[in-house]
mmCIF file of C-alpha atoms in Angstrom:
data_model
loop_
_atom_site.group_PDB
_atom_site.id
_atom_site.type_symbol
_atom_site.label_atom_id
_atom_site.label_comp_id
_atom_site.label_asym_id
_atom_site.label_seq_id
_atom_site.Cartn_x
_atom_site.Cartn_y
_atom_site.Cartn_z
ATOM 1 C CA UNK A 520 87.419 294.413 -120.539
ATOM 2 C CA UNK A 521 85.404 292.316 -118.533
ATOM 3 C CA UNK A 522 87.327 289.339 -119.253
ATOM 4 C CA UNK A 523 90.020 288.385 -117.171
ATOM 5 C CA UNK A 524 91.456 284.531 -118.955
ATOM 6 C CA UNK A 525 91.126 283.404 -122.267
ATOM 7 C CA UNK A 526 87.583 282.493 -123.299
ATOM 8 C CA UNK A 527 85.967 281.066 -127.073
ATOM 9 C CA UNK A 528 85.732 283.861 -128.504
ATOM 10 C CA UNK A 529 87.210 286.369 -126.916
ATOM 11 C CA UNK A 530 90.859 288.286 -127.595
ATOM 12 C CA UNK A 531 93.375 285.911 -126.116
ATOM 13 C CA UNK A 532 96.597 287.136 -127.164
ATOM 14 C CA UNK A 533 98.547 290.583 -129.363
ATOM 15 C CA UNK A 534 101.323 290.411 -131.203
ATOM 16 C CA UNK A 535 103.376 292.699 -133.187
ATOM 17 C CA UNK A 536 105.102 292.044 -136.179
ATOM 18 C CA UNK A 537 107.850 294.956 -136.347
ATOM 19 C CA UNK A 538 110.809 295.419 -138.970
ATOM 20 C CA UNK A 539 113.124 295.978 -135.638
ATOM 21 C CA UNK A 540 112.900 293.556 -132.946
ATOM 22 C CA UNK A 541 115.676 294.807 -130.631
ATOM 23 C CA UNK A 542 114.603 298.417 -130.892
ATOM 24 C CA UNK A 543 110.844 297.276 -130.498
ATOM 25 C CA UNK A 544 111.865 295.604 -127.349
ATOM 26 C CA UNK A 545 113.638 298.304 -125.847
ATOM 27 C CA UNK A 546 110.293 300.544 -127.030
ATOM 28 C CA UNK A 547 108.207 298.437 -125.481
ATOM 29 C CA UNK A 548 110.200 297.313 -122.038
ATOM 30 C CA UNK A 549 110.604 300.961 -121.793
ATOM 31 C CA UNK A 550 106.630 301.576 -121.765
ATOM 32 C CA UNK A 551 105.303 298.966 -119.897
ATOM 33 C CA UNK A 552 108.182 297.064 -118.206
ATOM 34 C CA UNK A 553 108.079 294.064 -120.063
ATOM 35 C CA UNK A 554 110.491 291.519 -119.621
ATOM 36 C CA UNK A 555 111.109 289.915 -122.899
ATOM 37 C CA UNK A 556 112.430 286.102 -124.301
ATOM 38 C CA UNK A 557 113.153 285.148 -127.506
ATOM 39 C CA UNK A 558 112.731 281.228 -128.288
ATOM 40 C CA UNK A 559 115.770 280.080 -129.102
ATOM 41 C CA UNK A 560 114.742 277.782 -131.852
ATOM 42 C CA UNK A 561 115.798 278.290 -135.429
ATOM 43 C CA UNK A 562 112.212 277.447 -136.407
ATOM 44 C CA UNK A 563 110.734 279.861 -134.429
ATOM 45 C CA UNK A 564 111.857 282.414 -136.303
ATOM 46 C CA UNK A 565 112.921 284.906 -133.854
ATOM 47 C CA UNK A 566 109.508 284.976 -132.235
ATOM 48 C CA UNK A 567 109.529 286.558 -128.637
ATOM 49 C CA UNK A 568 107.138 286.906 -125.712
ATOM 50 C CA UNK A 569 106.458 289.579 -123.250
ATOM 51 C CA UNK A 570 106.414 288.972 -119.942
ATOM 52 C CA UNK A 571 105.288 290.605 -116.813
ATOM 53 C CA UNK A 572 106.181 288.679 -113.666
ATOM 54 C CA UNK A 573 105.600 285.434 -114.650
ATOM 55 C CA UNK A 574 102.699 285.938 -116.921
ATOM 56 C CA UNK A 575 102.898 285.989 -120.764
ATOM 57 C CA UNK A 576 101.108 288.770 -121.798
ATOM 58 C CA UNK A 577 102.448 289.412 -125.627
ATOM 59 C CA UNK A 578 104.507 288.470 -128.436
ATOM 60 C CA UNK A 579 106.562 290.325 -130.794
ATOM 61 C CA UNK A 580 108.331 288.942 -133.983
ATOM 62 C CA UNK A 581 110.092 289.765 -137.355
ATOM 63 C CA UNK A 582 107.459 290.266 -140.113
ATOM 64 C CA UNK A 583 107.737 286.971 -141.898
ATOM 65 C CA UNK A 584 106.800 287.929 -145.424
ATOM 66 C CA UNK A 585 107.311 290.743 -147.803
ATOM 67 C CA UNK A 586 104.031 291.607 -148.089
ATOM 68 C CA UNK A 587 103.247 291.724 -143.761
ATOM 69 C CA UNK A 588 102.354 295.153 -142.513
ATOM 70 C CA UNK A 589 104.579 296.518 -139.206
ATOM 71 C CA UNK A 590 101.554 296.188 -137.299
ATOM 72 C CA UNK A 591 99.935 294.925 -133.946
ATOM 73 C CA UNK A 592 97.640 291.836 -134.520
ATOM 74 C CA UNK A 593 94.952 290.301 -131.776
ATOM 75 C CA UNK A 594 94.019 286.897 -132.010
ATOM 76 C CA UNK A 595 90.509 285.251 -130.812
ATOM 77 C CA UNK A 596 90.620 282.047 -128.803
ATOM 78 C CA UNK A 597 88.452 279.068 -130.585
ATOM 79 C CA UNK A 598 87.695 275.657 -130.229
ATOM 80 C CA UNK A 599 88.815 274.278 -133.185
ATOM 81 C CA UNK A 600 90.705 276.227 -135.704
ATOM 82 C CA UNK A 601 90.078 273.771 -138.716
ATOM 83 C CA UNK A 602 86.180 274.627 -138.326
ATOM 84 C CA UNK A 603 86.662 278.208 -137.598
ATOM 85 C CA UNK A 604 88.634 278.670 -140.824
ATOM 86 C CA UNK A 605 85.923 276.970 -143.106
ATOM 87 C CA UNK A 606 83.289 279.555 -141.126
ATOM 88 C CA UNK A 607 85.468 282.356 -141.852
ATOM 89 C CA UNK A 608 85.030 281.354 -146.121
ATOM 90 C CA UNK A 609 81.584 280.822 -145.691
ATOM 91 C CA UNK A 610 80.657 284.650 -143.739
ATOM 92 C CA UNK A 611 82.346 286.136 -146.530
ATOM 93 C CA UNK A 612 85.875 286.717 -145.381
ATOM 94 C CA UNK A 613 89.055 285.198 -146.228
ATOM 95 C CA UNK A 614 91.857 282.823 -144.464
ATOM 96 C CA UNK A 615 95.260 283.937 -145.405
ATOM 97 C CA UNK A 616 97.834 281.988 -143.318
ATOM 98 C CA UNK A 617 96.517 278.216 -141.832
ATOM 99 C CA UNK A 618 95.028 276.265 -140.271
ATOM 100 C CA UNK A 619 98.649 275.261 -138.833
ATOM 101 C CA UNK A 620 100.240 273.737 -135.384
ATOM 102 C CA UNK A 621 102.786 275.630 -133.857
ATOM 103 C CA UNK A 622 104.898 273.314 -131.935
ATOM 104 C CA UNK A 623 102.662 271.258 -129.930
ATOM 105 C CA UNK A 624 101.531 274.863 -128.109
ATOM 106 C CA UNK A 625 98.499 275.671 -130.585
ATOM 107 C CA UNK A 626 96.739 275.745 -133.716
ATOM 108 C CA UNK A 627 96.946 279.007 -135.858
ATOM 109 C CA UNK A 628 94.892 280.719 -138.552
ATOM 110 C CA UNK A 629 95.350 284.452 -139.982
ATOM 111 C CA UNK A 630 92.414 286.083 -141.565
ATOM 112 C CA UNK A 631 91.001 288.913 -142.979
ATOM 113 C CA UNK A 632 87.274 290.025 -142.285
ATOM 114 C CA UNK A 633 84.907 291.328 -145.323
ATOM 115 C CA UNK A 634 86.389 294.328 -144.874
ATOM 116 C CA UNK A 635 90.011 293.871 -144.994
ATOM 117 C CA UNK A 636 90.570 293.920 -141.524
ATOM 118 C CA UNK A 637 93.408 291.234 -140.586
ATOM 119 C CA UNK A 638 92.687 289.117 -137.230
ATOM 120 C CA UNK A 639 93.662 285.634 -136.157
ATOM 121 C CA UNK A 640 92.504 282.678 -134.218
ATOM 122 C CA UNK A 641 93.954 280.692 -131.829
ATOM 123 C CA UNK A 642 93.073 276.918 -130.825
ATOM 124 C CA UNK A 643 95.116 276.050 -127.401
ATOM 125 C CA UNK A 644 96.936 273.134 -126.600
ATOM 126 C CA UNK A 645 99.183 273.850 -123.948
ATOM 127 C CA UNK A 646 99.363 277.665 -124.315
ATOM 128 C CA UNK A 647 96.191 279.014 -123.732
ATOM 129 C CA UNK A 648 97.157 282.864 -124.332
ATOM 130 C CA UNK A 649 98.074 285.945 -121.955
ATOM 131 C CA UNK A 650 98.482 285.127 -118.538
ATOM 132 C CA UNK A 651 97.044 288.296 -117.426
ATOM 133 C CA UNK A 652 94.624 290.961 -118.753
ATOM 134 C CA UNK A 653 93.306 294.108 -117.525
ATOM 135 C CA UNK A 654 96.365 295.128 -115.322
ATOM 136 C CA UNK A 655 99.273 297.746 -116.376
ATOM 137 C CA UNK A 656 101.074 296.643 -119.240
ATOM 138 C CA UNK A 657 98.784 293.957 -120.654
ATOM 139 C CA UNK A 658 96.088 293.585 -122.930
ATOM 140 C CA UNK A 659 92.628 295.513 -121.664
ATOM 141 C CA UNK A 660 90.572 296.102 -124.722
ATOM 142 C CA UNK A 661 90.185 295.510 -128.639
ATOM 143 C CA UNK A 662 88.599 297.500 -131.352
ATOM 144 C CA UNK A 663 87.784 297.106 -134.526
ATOM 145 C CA UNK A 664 88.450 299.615 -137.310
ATOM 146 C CA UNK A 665 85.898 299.594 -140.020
ATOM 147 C CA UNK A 666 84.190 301.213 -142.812
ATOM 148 C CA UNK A 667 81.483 298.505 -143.054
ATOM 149 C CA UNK A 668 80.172 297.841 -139.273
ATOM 150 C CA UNK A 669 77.168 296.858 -140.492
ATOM 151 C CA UNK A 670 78.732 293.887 -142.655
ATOM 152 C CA UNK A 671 81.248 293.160 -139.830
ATOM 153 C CA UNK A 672 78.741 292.906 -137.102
ATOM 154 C CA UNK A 673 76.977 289.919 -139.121
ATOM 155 C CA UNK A 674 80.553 288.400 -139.969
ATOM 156 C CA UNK A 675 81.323 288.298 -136.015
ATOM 157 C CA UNK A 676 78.255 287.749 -134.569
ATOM 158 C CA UNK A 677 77.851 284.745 -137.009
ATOM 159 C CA UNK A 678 82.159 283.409 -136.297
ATOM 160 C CA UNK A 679 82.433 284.003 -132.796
ATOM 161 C CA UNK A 680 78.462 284.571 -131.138
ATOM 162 C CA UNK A 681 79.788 287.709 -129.778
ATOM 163 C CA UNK A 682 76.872 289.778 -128.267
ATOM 164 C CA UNK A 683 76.619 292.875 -129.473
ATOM 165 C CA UNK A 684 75.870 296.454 -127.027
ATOM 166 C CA UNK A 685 75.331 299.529 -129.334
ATOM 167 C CA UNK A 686 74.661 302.987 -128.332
ATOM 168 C CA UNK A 687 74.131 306.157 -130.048
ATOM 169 C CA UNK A 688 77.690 306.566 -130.591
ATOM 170 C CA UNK A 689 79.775 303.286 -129.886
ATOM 171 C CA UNK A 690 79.480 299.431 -130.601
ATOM 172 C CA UNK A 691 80.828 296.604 -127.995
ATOM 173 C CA UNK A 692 81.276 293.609 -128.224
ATOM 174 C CA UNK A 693 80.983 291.164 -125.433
ATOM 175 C CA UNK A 694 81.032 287.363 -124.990
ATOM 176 C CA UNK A 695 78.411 286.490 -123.389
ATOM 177 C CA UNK A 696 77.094 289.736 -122.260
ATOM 178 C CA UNK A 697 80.991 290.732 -121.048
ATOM 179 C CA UNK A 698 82.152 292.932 -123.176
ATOM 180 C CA UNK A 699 86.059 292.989 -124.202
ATOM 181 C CA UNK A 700 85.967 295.445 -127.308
ATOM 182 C CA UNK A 701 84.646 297.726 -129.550
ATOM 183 C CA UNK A 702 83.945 298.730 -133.293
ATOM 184 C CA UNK A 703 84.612 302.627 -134.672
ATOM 185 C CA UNK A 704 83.399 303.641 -137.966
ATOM 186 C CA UNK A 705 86.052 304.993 -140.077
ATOM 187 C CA UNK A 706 84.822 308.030 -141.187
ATOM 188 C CA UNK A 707 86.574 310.867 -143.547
ATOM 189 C CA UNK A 708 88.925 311.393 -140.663
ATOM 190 C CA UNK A 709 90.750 308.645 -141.785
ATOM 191 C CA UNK A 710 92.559 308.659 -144.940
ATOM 192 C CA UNK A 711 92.004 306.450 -147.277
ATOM 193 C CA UNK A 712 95.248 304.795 -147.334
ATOM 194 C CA UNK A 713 94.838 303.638 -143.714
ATOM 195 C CA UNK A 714 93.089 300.202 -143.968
ATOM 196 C CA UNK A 715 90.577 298.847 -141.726
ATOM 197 C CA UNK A 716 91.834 297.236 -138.914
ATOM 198 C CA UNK A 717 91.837 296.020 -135.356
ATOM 199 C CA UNK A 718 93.599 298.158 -132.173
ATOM 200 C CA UNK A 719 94.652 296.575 -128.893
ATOM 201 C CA UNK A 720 94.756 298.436 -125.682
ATOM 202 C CA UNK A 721 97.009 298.013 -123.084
ATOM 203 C CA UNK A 722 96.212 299.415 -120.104
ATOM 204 C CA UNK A 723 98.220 301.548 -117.893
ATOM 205 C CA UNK A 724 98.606 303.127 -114.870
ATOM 206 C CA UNK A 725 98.628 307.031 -116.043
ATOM 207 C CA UNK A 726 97.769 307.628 -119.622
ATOM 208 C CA UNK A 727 98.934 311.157 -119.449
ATOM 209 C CA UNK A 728 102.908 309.759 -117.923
ATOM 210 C CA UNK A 729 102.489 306.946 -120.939
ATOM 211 C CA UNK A 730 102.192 308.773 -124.031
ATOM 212 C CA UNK A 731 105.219 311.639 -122.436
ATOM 213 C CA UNK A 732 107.052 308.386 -122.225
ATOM 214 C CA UNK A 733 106.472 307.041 -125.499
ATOM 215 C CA UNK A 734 106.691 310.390 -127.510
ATOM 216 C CA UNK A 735 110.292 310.788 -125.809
ATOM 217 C CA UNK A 736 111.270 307.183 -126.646
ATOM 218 C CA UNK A 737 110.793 308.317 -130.909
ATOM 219 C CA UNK A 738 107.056 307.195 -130.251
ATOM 220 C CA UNK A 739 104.259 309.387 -131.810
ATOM 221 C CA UNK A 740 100.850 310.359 -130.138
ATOM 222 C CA UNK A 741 98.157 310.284 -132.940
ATOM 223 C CA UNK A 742 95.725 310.787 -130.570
ATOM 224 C CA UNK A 743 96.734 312.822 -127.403
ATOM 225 C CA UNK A 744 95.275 311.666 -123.900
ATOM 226 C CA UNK A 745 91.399 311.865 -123.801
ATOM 227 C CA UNK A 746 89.034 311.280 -121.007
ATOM 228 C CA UNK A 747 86.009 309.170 -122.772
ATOM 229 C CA UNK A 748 82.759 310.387 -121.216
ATOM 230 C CA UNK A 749 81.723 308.364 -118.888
ATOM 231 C CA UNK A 750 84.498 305.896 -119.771
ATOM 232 C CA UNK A 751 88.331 305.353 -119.565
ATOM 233 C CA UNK A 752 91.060 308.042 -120.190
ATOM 234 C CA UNK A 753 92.867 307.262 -123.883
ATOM 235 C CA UNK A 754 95.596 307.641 -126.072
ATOM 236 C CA UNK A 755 96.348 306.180 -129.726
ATOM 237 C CA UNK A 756 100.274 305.675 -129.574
ATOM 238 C CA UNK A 757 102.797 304.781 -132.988
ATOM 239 C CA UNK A 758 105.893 303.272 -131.775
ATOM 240 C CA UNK A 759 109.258 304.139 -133.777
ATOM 241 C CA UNK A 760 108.614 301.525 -136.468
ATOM 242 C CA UNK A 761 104.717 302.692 -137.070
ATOM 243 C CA UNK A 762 102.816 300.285 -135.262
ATOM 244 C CA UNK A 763 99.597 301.664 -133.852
ATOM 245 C CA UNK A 764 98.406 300.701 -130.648
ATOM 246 C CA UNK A 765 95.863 302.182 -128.122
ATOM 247 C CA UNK A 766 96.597 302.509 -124.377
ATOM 248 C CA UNK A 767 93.722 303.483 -121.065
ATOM 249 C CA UNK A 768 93.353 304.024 -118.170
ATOM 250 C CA UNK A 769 89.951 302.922 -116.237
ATOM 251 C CA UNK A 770 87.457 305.555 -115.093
ATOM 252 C CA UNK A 771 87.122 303.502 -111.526
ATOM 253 C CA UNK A 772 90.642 302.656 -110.976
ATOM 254 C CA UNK A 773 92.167 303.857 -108.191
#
């Protein structure tokens, strides 16, 4: 992406909710060499963050009701999370969880986009999100999974301002002109039990080495490496528990 902090509107943070956290640690300190911490406090519910160095760069917790999918969420940095919320009703989608503090670190709200998709927003107080973006093992692009792009493109454009670059056979969105993520149609290729969500990418150093690793940790490869024309080189990974997440490689990197 060609953001490189967190910005309004743009992806600021992943997390996963899992139904194993030790064994999605390992998973995941195995693939990208994350260090991980769990907060210690009994309110926190278990809730731990990836780091790599000193950066924060995601979060993984115990799914905290019945009903919560194993699944990777990205959040979206706002300004105020009490207005955002209200604008989420009025486009036509739907607040689940929030507005809510979390400590004295943020202000939270879970949501689900006229389509189903789930995202969430994030007002900062004194953590802002992911410490780093772009590099190996953090966060380097977001897509949206939809069967409506039509309707989502007027719910985000109209929540976040995002800018919107479409060609013949991809949609990006962009803050400002800088794009940080995309939206895919889902087509008959994807059954119908798989709802419409959104994918974070991590980027990594070799795609190819990545999804070798990740298959022989109990991962899965759902979609084996592919080189994008004129774009990055892919993979769609499942880790053991069944969350989905995407990882790339740049086209220019060295």
């Amino acid at each position: 992406m060609k953001l490189d902090r967190p910005v309004p509107g743009g992806p600021c943070w992943a997390e996963l909710g899992t139904s194993d956290l030790a064994a999605a640690q390992r998973f995941y300190a195995e693939l990208f060499g994350w260090r991980c911490e769990t907060d210690p406090r009994q309110e926190a519910g278990g809730y731990t963050v990836a780091h790599l160095g000193d950066a924060a760069v995601a979060a993984l917790s115990p799914l905290y009701q019945e009903a919560q999918p194993v699944a990777w969420n990205v959040s979206f940095a706002v300004s105020d999370a009490d207005v955002s919320a209200r604008m989420v009703d009025e486009a036509g989608g739907k607040v689940l969880v929030g507005p809510m503090d979390v400590f004295d670190i943020g202000r939270f709200v879970v949501a689900l986009d006229p389509g189903g998709a789930a995202f969430q927003l994030w007002q900062a107080r004194t953590f802002p999100g992911a410490g780093l973006f772009n590099a190996p093992g953090s966060l380097g692009w977001v897509e949206l999974m939809t069967r409506d792009p039509a309707r989502a493109e007027a719910f985000y454009t109209t929540l976040f301002g995002w800018t919107v670059n479409t060609s013949e056979h991809y949609t990006q969105w962009g803050v400002g002109g800088a794009d940080f993520g995309g939206m895919i149609t889902m087509d008959d290729k994807f059954p119908p039990e798989v709802p419409p969500h959104w994918l974070p990418y991590f980027a990594v150093a070799d795609v190819d080495a990545t999804t070798a690793a990740a298959v022989r940790a109990d991962g899965t490869a759902l979609m084996e490496p592919t080189s994008v024309p004129d774009g990055p080189r892919i993979a769609v990974l499942r880790d053991p528990q069944g969350a989905v997440f995407g990882v790339y490689r740049a086209s220019d990197e060295g």
